[in-house]
Amino acid sequence: QVQLVESGGGSVQAGGSLRLSCAAFGAAYSTYYSTYCMGWFRQAPGKEREGVAAISDGSTTYADSVKGRFTISKDNAKDTLYLQMNSLKPEDTAMYYCAADPLYCGLSTRYNYWGQGTQVTVSS
């Protein structure tokens, strides 16, 4: 089993920055962490969950709405995924989730493992 725990959310003014973290736990995950694809997703009230960024073997993918502002990275030694968010906009306000999957990698919600989420609120 894999457990994912997000942290780092909060409230910030437009133009500000936040860094989200996602710690991964579980025997299977520790063994195969470096091979897993990891992703960040977000869901605003009344909207569907959408993919923000994904990373696998150093390859990254971003949603058009965050390109040039967000950076996804992974520290294999710490079993931790990060999302550096710069130049935040009010429309970035959402619950942010991390996800992991041993096979699928992309911005679809097809991931097998999900965290509980961390709230990001950007005020204008």
PDB file of C-alpha atoms in Angstrom:
ATOM      1  CA  GLN A   1       0.000   0.000   0.000  1.00  0.00           C
ATOM      2  CA  VAL A   2       1.131   3.568  -0.673  1.00  0.00           C
ATOM      3  CA  GLN A   3       0.241   6.555   1.450  1.00  0.00           C
ATOM      4  CA  LEU A   4       0.699  10.134   0.291  1.00  0.00           C
ATOM      5  CA  VAL A   5       0.618  13.161   2.607  1.00  0.00           C
ATOM      6  CA  GLU A   6       0.588  16.705   1.219  1.00  0.00           C
ATOM      7  CA  SER A   7       1.690  19.835   3.038  1.00  0.00           C
ATOM      8  CA  GLY A   8       2.649  23.421   2.318  1.00  0.00           C
ATOM      9  CA  GLY A   9      -0.673  24.892   1.315  1.00  0.00           C
ATOM     10  CA  GLY A  10      -1.872  28.224   2.616  1.00  0.00           C
ATOM     11  CA  SER A  11      -3.093  31.674   1.741  1.00  0.00           C
ATOM     12  CA  VAL A  12      -1.049  34.066  -0.357  1.00  0.00           C
ATOM     13  CA  GLN A  13      -1.594  37.237  -2.352  1.00  0.00           C
ATOM     14  CA  ALA A  14      -1.505  37.248  -6.123  1.00  0.00           C
ATOM     15  CA  GLY A  15       2.059  37.239  -7.393  1.00  0.00           C
ATOM     16  CA  GLY A  16       3.290  35.307  -4.388  1.00  0.00           C
ATOM     17  CA  SER A  17       4.831  31.849  -4.123  1.00  0.00           C
ATOM     18  CA  LEU A  18       4.212  28.590  -2.288  1.00  0.00           C
ATOM     19  CA  ARG A  19       5.961  25.236  -2.268  1.00  0.00           C
ATOM     20  CA  LEU A  20       3.889  22.114  -1.813  1.00  0.00           C
ATOM     21  CA  SER A  21       5.366  18.861  -0.565  1.00  0.00           C
ATOM     22  CA  CYS A  22       4.080  15.302  -0.815  1.00  0.00           C
ATOM     23  CA  ALA A  23       5.664  12.648   1.379  1.00  0.00           C
ATOM     24  CA  ALA A  24       5.228   9.028   0.347  1.00  0.00           C
ATOM     25  CA  PHE A  25       5.018   6.055   2.709  1.00  0.00           C
ATOM     26  CA  GLY A  26       4.673   2.329   2.280  1.00  0.00           C
ATOM     27  CA  ALA A  27       6.999  -0.607   1.801  1.00  0.00           C
ATOM     28  CA  ALA A  28       6.098  -1.082  -1.841  1.00  0.00           C
ATOM     29  CA  TYR A  29       6.545   2.588  -2.523  1.00  0.00           C
ATOM     30  CA  SER A  30       9.950   2.820  -0.878  1.00  0.00           C
ATOM     31  CA  THR A  31      11.200  -0.051  -2.947  1.00  0.00           C
ATOM     32  CA  TYR A  32       9.949   1.243  -6.257  1.00  0.00           C
ATOM     33  CA  TYR A  33       9.620   4.962  -5.613  1.00  0.00           C
ATOM     34  CA  SER A  34      12.103   6.033  -8.219  1.00  0.00           C
ATOM     35  CA  THR A  35      10.126   4.212 -10.901  1.00  0.00           C
ATOM     36  CA  TYR A  36       6.741   5.638  -9.971  1.00  0.00           C
ATOM     37  CA  CYS A  37       5.167   8.453 -11.885  1.00  0.00           C
ATOM     38  CA  MET A  38       4.040  11.271  -9.607  1.00  0.00           C
ATOM     39  CA  GLY A  39       1.627  14.048 -10.308  1.00  0.00           C
ATOM     40  CA  TRP A  40       0.010  17.146  -8.854  1.00  0.00           C
ATOM     41  CA  PHE A  41      -3.670  17.830  -9.393  1.00  0.00           C
ATOM     42  CA  ARG A  42      -6.072  20.497  -8.228  1.00  0.00           C
ATOM     43  CA  GLN A  43      -9.796  20.865  -7.787  1.00  0.00           C
ATOM     44  CA  ALA A  44     -11.641  24.119  -7.306  1.00  0.00           C
ATOM     45  CA  PRO A  45     -15.173  24.205  -5.871  1.00  0.00           C
ATOM     46  CA  GLY A  46     -17.695  23.144  -8.483  1.00  0.00           C
ATOM     47  CA  LYS A  47     -15.026  22.085 -10.961  1.00  0.00           C
ATOM     48  CA  GLU A  48     -13.513  18.801 -12.005  1.00  0.00           C
ATOM     49  CA  ARG A  49     -10.126  17.713 -10.759  1.00  0.00           C
ATOM     50  CA  GLU A  50      -7.449  18.685 -13.264  1.00  0.00           C
ATOM     51  CA  GLY A  51      -3.850  17.716 -13.796  1.00  0.00           C
ATOM     52  CA  VAL A  52      -1.262  20.378 -13.044  1.00  0.00           C
ATOM     53  CA  ALA A  53       2.110  18.639 -13.476  1.00  0.00           C
ATOM     54  CA  ALA A  54       3.630  15.166 -13.642  1.00  0.00           C
ATOM     55  CA  ILE A  55       7.127  13.741 -13.365  1.00  0.00           C
ATOM     56  CA  SER A  56       8.730  10.401 -14.182  1.00  0.00           C
ATOM     57  CA  ASP A  57      12.400   9.498 -14.605  1.00  0.00           C
ATOM     58  CA  GLY A  58      13.191  13.188 -14.820  1.00  0.00           C
ATOM     59  CA  SER A  59      10.694  13.873 -17.565  1.00  0.00           C
ATOM     60  CA  THR A  60       8.082  16.507 -16.705  1.00  0.00           C
ATOM     61  CA  THR A  61       4.719  17.537 -18.097  1.00  0.00           C
ATOM     62  CA  TYR A  62       2.733  20.673 -17.265  1.00  0.00           C
ATOM     63  CA  ALA A  63      -0.724  21.966 -17.902  1.00  0.00           C
ATOM     64  CA  ASP A  64      -0.682  24.997 -20.182  1.00  0.00           C
ATOM     65  CA  SER A  65      -2.181  27.133 -17.436  1.00  0.00           C
ATOM     66  CA  VAL A  66       0.871  26.700 -15.173  1.00  0.00           C
ATOM     67  CA  LYS A  67       3.757  26.449 -17.635  1.00  0.00           C
ATOM     68  CA  GLY A  68       6.549  28.838 -16.738  1.00  0.00           C
ATOM     69  CA  ARG A  69       5.126  29.425 -13.246  1.00  0.00           C
ATOM     70  CA  PHE A  70       5.090  25.997 -11.574  1.00  0.00           C
ATOM     71  CA  THR A  71       7.928  23.498 -11.245  1.00  0.00           C
ATOM     72  CA  ILE A  72       7.535  19.865 -10.245  1.00  0.00           C
ATOM     73  CA  SER A  73      10.461  17.970  -8.739  1.00  0.00           C
ATOM     74  CA  LYS A  74      11.126  14.801  -6.809  1.00  0.00           C
ATOM     75  CA  ASP A  75      13.687  13.919  -4.158  1.00  0.00           C
ATOM     76  CA  ASN A  76      14.142  10.150  -4.319  1.00  0.00           C
ATOM     77  CA  ALA A  77      16.286  10.068  -1.184  1.00  0.00           C
ATOM     78  CA  LYS A  78      13.465  11.632   0.826  1.00  0.00           C
ATOM     79  CA  ASP A  79      10.548   9.945  -0.973  1.00  0.00           C
ATOM     80  CA  THR A  80       9.106  13.423  -1.438  1.00  0.00           C
ATOM     81  CA  LEU A  81       7.477  15.227  -4.332  1.00  0.00           C
ATOM     82  CA  TYR A  82       7.441  19.020  -4.610  1.00  0.00           C
ATOM     83  CA  LEU A  83       5.531  21.659  -6.499  1.00  0.00           C
ATOM     84  CA  GLN A  84       7.086  25.113  -6.541  1.00  0.00           C
ATOM     85  CA  MET A  85       4.391  27.626  -7.447  1.00  0.00           C
ATOM     86  CA  ASN A  86       5.428  31.144  -8.435  1.00  0.00           C
ATOM     87  CA  SER A  87       3.482  34.123  -9.763  1.00  0.00           C
ATOM     88  CA  LEU A  88       0.315  32.734  -8.251  1.00  0.00           C
ATOM     89  CA  LYS A  89      -3.029  33.940  -9.546  1.00  0.00           C
ATOM     90  CA  PRO A  90      -6.491  33.917  -7.945  1.00  0.00           C
ATOM     91  CA  GLU A  91      -7.517  31.246 -10.451  1.00  0.00           C
ATOM     92  CA  ASP A  92      -4.896  28.921  -8.927  1.00  0.00           C
ATOM     93  CA  THR A  93      -7.072  28.718  -5.812  1.00  0.00           C
ATOM     94  CA  ALA A  94      -7.984  25.070  -5.259  1.00  0.00           C
ATOM     95  CA  MET A  95      -7.378  21.958  -3.212  1.00  0.00           C
ATOM     96  CA  TYR A  96      -4.122  20.464  -4.442  1.00  0.00           C
ATOM     97  CA  TYR A  97      -3.569  16.711  -4.463  1.00  0.00           C
ATOM     98  CA  CYS A  98      -0.550  14.565  -5.174  1.00  0.00           C
ATOM     99  CA  ALA A  99      -0.868  11.194  -6.847  1.00  0.00           C
ATOM    100  CA  ALA A 100       1.326   8.218  -7.652  1.00  0.00           C
ATOM    101  CA  ASP A 101       1.150   5.307 -10.046  1.00  0.00           C
ATOM    102  CA  PRO A 102       3.576   2.534 -10.961  1.00  0.00           C
ATOM    103  CA  LEU A 103       2.543   2.524 -14.603  1.00  0.00           C
ATOM    104  CA  TYR A 104       0.539   5.545 -15.729  1.00  0.00           C
ATOM    105  CA  CYS A 105       2.184   8.918 -16.162  1.00  0.00           C
ATOM    106  CA  GLY A 106       0.358  11.990 -17.371  1.00  0.00           C
ATOM    107  CA  LEU A 107      -2.193  14.628 -16.466  1.00  0.00           C
ATOM    108  CA  SER A 108      -5.242  12.380 -16.409  1.00  0.00           C
ATOM    109  CA  THR A 109      -6.728  11.309 -13.069  1.00  0.00           C
ATOM    110  CA  ARG A 110      -5.915   7.649 -13.752  1.00  0.00           C
ATOM    111  CA  TYR A 111      -3.444   7.461 -10.879  1.00  0.00           C
ATOM    112  CA  ASN A 112      -3.841   4.634  -8.400  1.00  0.00           C
ATOM    113  CA  TYR A 113      -2.786   6.393  -5.195  1.00  0.00           C
ATOM    114  CA  TRP A 114      -3.952   9.783  -3.917  1.00  0.00           C
ATOM    115  CA  GLY A 115      -3.267  12.050  -0.980  1.00  0.00           C
ATOM    116  CA  GLN A 116      -5.893  13.915   1.040  1.00  0.00           C
ATOM    117  CA  GLY A 117      -5.045  17.326  -0.376  1.00  0.00           C
ATOM    118  CA  THR A 118      -3.789  20.694   0.812  1.00  0.00           C
ATOM    119  CA  GLN A 119      -5.665  23.968   0.271  1.00  0.00           C
ATOM    120  CA  VAL A 120      -4.145  26.832  -1.692  1.00  0.00           C
ATOM    121  CA  THR A 121      -5.915  30.182  -1.637  1.00  0.00           C
ATOM    122  CA  VAL A 122      -4.705  33.135  -3.715  1.00  0.00           C
ATOM    123  CA  SER A 123      -6.248  36.526  -3.072  1.00  0.00           C
ATOM    124  CA  SER A 124      -6.228  39.435  -5.496  1.00  0.00           C
TER     125      SER A 124
END
